[in-house]
CSV table of C-alpha atoms and ligand atoms in Angstrom, one decimal:
chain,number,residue,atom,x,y,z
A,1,UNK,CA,103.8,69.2,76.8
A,2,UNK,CA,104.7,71.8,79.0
A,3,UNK,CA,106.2,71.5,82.4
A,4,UNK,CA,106.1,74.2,85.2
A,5,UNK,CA,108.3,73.9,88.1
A,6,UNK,CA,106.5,75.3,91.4
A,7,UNK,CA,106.8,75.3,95.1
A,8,UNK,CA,103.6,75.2,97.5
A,9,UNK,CA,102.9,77.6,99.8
A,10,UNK,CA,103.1,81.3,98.8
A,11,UNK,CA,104.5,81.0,95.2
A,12,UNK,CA,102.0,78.4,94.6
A,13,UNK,CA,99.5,80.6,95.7
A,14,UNK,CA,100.8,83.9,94.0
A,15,UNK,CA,101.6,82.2,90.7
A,16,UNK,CA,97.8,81.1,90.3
A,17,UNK,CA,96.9,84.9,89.3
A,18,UNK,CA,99.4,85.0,86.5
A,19,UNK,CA,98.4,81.2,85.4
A,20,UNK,CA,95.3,82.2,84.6
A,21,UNK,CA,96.3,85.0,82.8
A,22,UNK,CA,97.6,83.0,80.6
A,23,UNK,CA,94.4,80.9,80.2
A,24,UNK,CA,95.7,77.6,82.8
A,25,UNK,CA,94.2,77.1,85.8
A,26,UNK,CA,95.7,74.3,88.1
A,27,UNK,CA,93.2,71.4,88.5
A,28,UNK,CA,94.3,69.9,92.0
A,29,UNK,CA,95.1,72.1,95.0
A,30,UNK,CA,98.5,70.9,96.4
A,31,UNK,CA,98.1,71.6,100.1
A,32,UNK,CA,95.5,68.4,100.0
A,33,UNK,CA,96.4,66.3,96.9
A,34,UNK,CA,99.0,64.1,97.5
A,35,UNK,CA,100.4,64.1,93.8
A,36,UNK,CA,103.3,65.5,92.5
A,37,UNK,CA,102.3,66.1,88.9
A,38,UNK,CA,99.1,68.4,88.7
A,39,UNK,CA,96.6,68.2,85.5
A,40,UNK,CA,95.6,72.0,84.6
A,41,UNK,CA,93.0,72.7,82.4
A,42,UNK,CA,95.2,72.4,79.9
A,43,UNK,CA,95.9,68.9,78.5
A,44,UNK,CA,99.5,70.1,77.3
A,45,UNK,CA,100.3,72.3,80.4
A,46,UNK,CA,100.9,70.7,83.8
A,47,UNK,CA,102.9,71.6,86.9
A,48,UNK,CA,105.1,69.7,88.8
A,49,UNK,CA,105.2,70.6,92.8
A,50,UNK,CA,108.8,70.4,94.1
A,51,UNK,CA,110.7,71.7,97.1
A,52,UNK,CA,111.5,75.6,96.6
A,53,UNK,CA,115.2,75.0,96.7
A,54,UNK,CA,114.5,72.4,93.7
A,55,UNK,CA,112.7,74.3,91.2
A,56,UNK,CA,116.6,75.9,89.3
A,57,UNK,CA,117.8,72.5,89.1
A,58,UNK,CA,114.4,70.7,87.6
A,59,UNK,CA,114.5,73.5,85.2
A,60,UNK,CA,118.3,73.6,84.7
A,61,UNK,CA,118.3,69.6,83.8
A,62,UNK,CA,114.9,69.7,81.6
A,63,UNK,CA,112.7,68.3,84.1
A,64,UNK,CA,110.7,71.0,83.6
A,65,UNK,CA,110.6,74.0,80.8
A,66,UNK,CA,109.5,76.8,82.9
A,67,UNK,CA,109.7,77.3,86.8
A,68,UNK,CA,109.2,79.7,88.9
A,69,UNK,CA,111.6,80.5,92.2
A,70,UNK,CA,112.9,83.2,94.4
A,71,UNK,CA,116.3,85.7,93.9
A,72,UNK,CA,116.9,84.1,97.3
A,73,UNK,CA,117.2,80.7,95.9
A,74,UNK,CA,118.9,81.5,92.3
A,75,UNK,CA,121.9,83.5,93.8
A,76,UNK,CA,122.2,80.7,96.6
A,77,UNK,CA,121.8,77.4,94.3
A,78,UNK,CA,123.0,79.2,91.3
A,79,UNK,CA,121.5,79.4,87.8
A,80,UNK,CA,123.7,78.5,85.2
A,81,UNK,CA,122.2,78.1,82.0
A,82,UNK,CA,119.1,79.4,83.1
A,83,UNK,CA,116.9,82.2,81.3
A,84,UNK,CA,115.4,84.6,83.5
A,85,UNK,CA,112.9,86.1,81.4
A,86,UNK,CA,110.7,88.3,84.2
A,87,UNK,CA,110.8,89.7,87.9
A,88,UNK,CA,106.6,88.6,88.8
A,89,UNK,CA,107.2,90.9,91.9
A,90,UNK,CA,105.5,87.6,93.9
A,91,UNK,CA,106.9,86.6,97.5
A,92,UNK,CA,108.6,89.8,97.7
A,93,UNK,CA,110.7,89.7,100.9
A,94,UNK,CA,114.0,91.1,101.8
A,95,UNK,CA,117.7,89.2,103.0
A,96,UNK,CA,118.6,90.9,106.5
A,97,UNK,CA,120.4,90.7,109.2
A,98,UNK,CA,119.0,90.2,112.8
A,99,UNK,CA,120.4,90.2,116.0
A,100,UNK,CA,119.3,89.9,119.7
A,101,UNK,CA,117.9,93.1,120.7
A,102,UNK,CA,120.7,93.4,123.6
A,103,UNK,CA,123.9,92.7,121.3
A,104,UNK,CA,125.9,95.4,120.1
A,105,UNK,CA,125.9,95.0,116.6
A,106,UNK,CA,127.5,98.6,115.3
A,107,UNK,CA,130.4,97.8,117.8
A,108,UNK,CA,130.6,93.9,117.3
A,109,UNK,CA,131.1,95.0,113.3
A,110,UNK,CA,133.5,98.1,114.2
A,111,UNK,CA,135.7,96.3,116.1
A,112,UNK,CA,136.8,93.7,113.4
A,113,UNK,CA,136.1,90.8,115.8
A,114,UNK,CA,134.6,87.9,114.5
A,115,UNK,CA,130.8,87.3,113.6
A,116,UNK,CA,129.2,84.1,114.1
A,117,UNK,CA,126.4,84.2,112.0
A,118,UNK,CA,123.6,81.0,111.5
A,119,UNK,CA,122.1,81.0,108.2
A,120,UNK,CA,120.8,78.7,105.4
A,121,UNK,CA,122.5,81.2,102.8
A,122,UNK,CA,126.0,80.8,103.3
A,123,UNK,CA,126.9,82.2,99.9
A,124,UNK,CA,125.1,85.4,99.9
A,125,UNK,CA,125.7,85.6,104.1
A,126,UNK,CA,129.8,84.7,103.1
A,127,UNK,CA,129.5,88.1,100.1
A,128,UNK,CA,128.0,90.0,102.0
A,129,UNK,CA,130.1,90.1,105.1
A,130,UNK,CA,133.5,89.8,102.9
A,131,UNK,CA,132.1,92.8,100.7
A,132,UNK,CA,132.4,94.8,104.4
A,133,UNK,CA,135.4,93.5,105.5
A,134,UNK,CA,133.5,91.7,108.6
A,135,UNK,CA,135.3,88.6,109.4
A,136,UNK,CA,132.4,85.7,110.2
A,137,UNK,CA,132.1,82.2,111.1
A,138,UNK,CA,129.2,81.1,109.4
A,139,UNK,CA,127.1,78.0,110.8
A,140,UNK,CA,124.7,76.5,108.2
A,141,UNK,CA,120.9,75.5,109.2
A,142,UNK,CA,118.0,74.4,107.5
A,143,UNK,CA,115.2,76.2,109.1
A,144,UNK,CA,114.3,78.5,112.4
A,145,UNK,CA,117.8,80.4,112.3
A,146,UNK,CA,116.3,82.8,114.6
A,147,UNK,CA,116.9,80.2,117.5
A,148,UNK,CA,120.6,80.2,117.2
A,149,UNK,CA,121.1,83.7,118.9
A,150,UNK,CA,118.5,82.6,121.5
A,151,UNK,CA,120.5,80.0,122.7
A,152,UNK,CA,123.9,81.5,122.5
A,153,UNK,CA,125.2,80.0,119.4
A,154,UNK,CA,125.2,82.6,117.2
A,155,UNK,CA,125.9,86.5,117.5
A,156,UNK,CA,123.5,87.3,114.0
A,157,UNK,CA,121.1,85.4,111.9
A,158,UNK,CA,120.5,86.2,107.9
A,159,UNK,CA,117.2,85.1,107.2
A,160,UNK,CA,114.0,85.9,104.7
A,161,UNK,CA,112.1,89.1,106.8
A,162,UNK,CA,108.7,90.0,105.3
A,163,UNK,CA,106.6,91.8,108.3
A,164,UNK,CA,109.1,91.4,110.8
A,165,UNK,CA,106.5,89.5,113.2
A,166,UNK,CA,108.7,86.4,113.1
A,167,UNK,CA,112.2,88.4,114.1
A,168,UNK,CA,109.8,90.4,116.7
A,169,UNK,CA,108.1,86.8,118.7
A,170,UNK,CA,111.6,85.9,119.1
A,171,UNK,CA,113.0,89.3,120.5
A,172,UNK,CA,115.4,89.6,117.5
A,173,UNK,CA,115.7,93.3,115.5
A,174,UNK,CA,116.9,93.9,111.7
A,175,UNK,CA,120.3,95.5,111.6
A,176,UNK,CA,120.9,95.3,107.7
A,177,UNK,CA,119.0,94.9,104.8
A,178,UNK,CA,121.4,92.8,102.4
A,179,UNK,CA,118.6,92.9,99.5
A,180,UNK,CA,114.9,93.1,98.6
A,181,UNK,CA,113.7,89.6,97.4
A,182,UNK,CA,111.0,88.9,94.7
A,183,UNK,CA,110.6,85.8,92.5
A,184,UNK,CA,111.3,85.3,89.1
A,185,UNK,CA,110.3,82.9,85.7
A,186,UNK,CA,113.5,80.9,84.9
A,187,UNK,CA,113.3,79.0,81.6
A,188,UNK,CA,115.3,75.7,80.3
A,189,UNK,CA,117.6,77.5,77.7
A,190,UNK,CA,117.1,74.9,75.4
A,191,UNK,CA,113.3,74.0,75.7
A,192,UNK,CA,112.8,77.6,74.6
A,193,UNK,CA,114.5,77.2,71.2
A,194,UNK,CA,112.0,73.5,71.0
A,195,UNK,CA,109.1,74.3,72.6
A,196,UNK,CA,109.5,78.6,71.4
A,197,UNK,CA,105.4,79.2,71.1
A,198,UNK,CA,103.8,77.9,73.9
A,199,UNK,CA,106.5,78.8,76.2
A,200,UNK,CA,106.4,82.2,74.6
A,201,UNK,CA,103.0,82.3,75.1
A,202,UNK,CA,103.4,82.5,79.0
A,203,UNK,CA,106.2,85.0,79.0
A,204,UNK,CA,104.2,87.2,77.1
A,205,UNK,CA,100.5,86.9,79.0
A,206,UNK,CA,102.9,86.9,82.7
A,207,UNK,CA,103.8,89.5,81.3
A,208,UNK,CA,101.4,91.6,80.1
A,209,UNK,CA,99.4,90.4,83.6
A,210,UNK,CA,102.2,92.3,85.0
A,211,UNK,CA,101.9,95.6,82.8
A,212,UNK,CA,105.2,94.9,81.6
D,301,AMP,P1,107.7,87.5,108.8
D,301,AMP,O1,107.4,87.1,110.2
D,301,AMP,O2,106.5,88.0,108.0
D,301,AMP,O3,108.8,88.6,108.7
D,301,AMP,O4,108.2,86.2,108.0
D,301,AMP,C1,109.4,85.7,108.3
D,301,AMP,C2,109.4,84.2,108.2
D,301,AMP,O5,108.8,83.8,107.0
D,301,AMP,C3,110.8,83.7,108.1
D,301,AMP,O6,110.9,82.4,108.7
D,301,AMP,C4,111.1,83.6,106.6
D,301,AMP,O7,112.0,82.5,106.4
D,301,AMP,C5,109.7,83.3,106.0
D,301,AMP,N1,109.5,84.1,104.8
D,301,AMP,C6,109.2,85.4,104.7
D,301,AMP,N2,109.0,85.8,103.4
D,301,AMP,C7,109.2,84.7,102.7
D,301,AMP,C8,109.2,84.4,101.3
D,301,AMP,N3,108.9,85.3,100.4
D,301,AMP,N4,109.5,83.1,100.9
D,301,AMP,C9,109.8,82.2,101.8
D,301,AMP,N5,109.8,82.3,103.1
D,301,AMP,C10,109.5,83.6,103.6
């Protein structure tokens, strides 16, 4: 059997062309099933539907072989012992920084003051600011950083950006751009060496689906 670790939503969605490259399609569409293990056409392929955030560790502790996640996620979570075969240049994004359209960032970062910034990636937010030599108080959230500025308890935001709209409804603008985002396969080091074929078998038709 082989297990593939994926999150719903646009992953989900933009791993199905590469899936079926490879000859599996995904029986059950997760927006409306309720299960957490999905049957493909496959009998010895199926794909387990876990929180974004989640997919490095099931793949990390063998819960599944093969999963697929973003650079976002990896650099914040970590992903020791993990092979990263292939960029799918899916979900692309980018990691910026956005302020209220009336704060002064240039000045705010010349001066040396301090930086509050709200974020759910403290560790890339925390290397990106030291790498600078901005001094910041980071506050950690979960979701909708860009309310923290709004309501006067943060000076910046480091958040996921892919048209802008969101950063644009809630009068914020993009001061940096800390890195472009995309996501990437991440296989369980050692189910490669076990399960080598099959698991071969995706790498190679991703991707060759890729022109790589
Ligand atoms: P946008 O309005 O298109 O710039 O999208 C920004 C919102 O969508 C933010 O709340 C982001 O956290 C989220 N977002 C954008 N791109 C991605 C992505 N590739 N993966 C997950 N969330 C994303």
């Amino acid at each position: 059997m082989i297990t593939l670790a994926l999150s719903k939503g646009r992953i989900f969605d933009e791993t199905l062309p590469l899936l079926k490259a490879a000859g599996i399609e995904v029986l059950e569409d997760p927006e409306t099933s309720r299960k957490l293990i999905l049957a493909t056409n496959q009998p010895d392929v199926r794909v387990l539907v876990v929180r974004a955030t989640d997919v490095p560790t099931y793949v990390q502790y063998g819960g599944a072989d093969l999963g697929i996640t973003g650079r976002d996620t990896l650099l914040e979570h970590g992903s020791q012992g993990l092979y990263q075969p292939l960029d799918l240049q899916i979900a692309k994004c980018r990691i910026s920084v956005a302020v209220r359209s009336d704060f002064d960032y240039p000045s705010a970062v010349k001066k040396g003051s301090r930086l509050t910034v709200a974020t759910k990636y403290v560790a890339i937010s925390r290397d990106f600011f030291a790498a600078k030599g901005v001094h910041v108080d980071l506050i950690k959230l979960y979701g909708s950083m860009e309310l923290a500025p709004l309501v006067g308890m943060a000076d910046a935001i480091v958040d996921l950006v892919s048209t802008g709209n969101t950063l644009k409804a809630n009068h914020l603008i993009e001061v940096e751009h800390i890195m472009d985002i995309s996501s990437r396969l991440v296989v369980n080091q050692a189910a490669l060496k076990l399960k080598q074929a099959p698991i071969r078998r995706i790498i190679d038709a991703f991707a060759s689906a890729l022109g790589k």
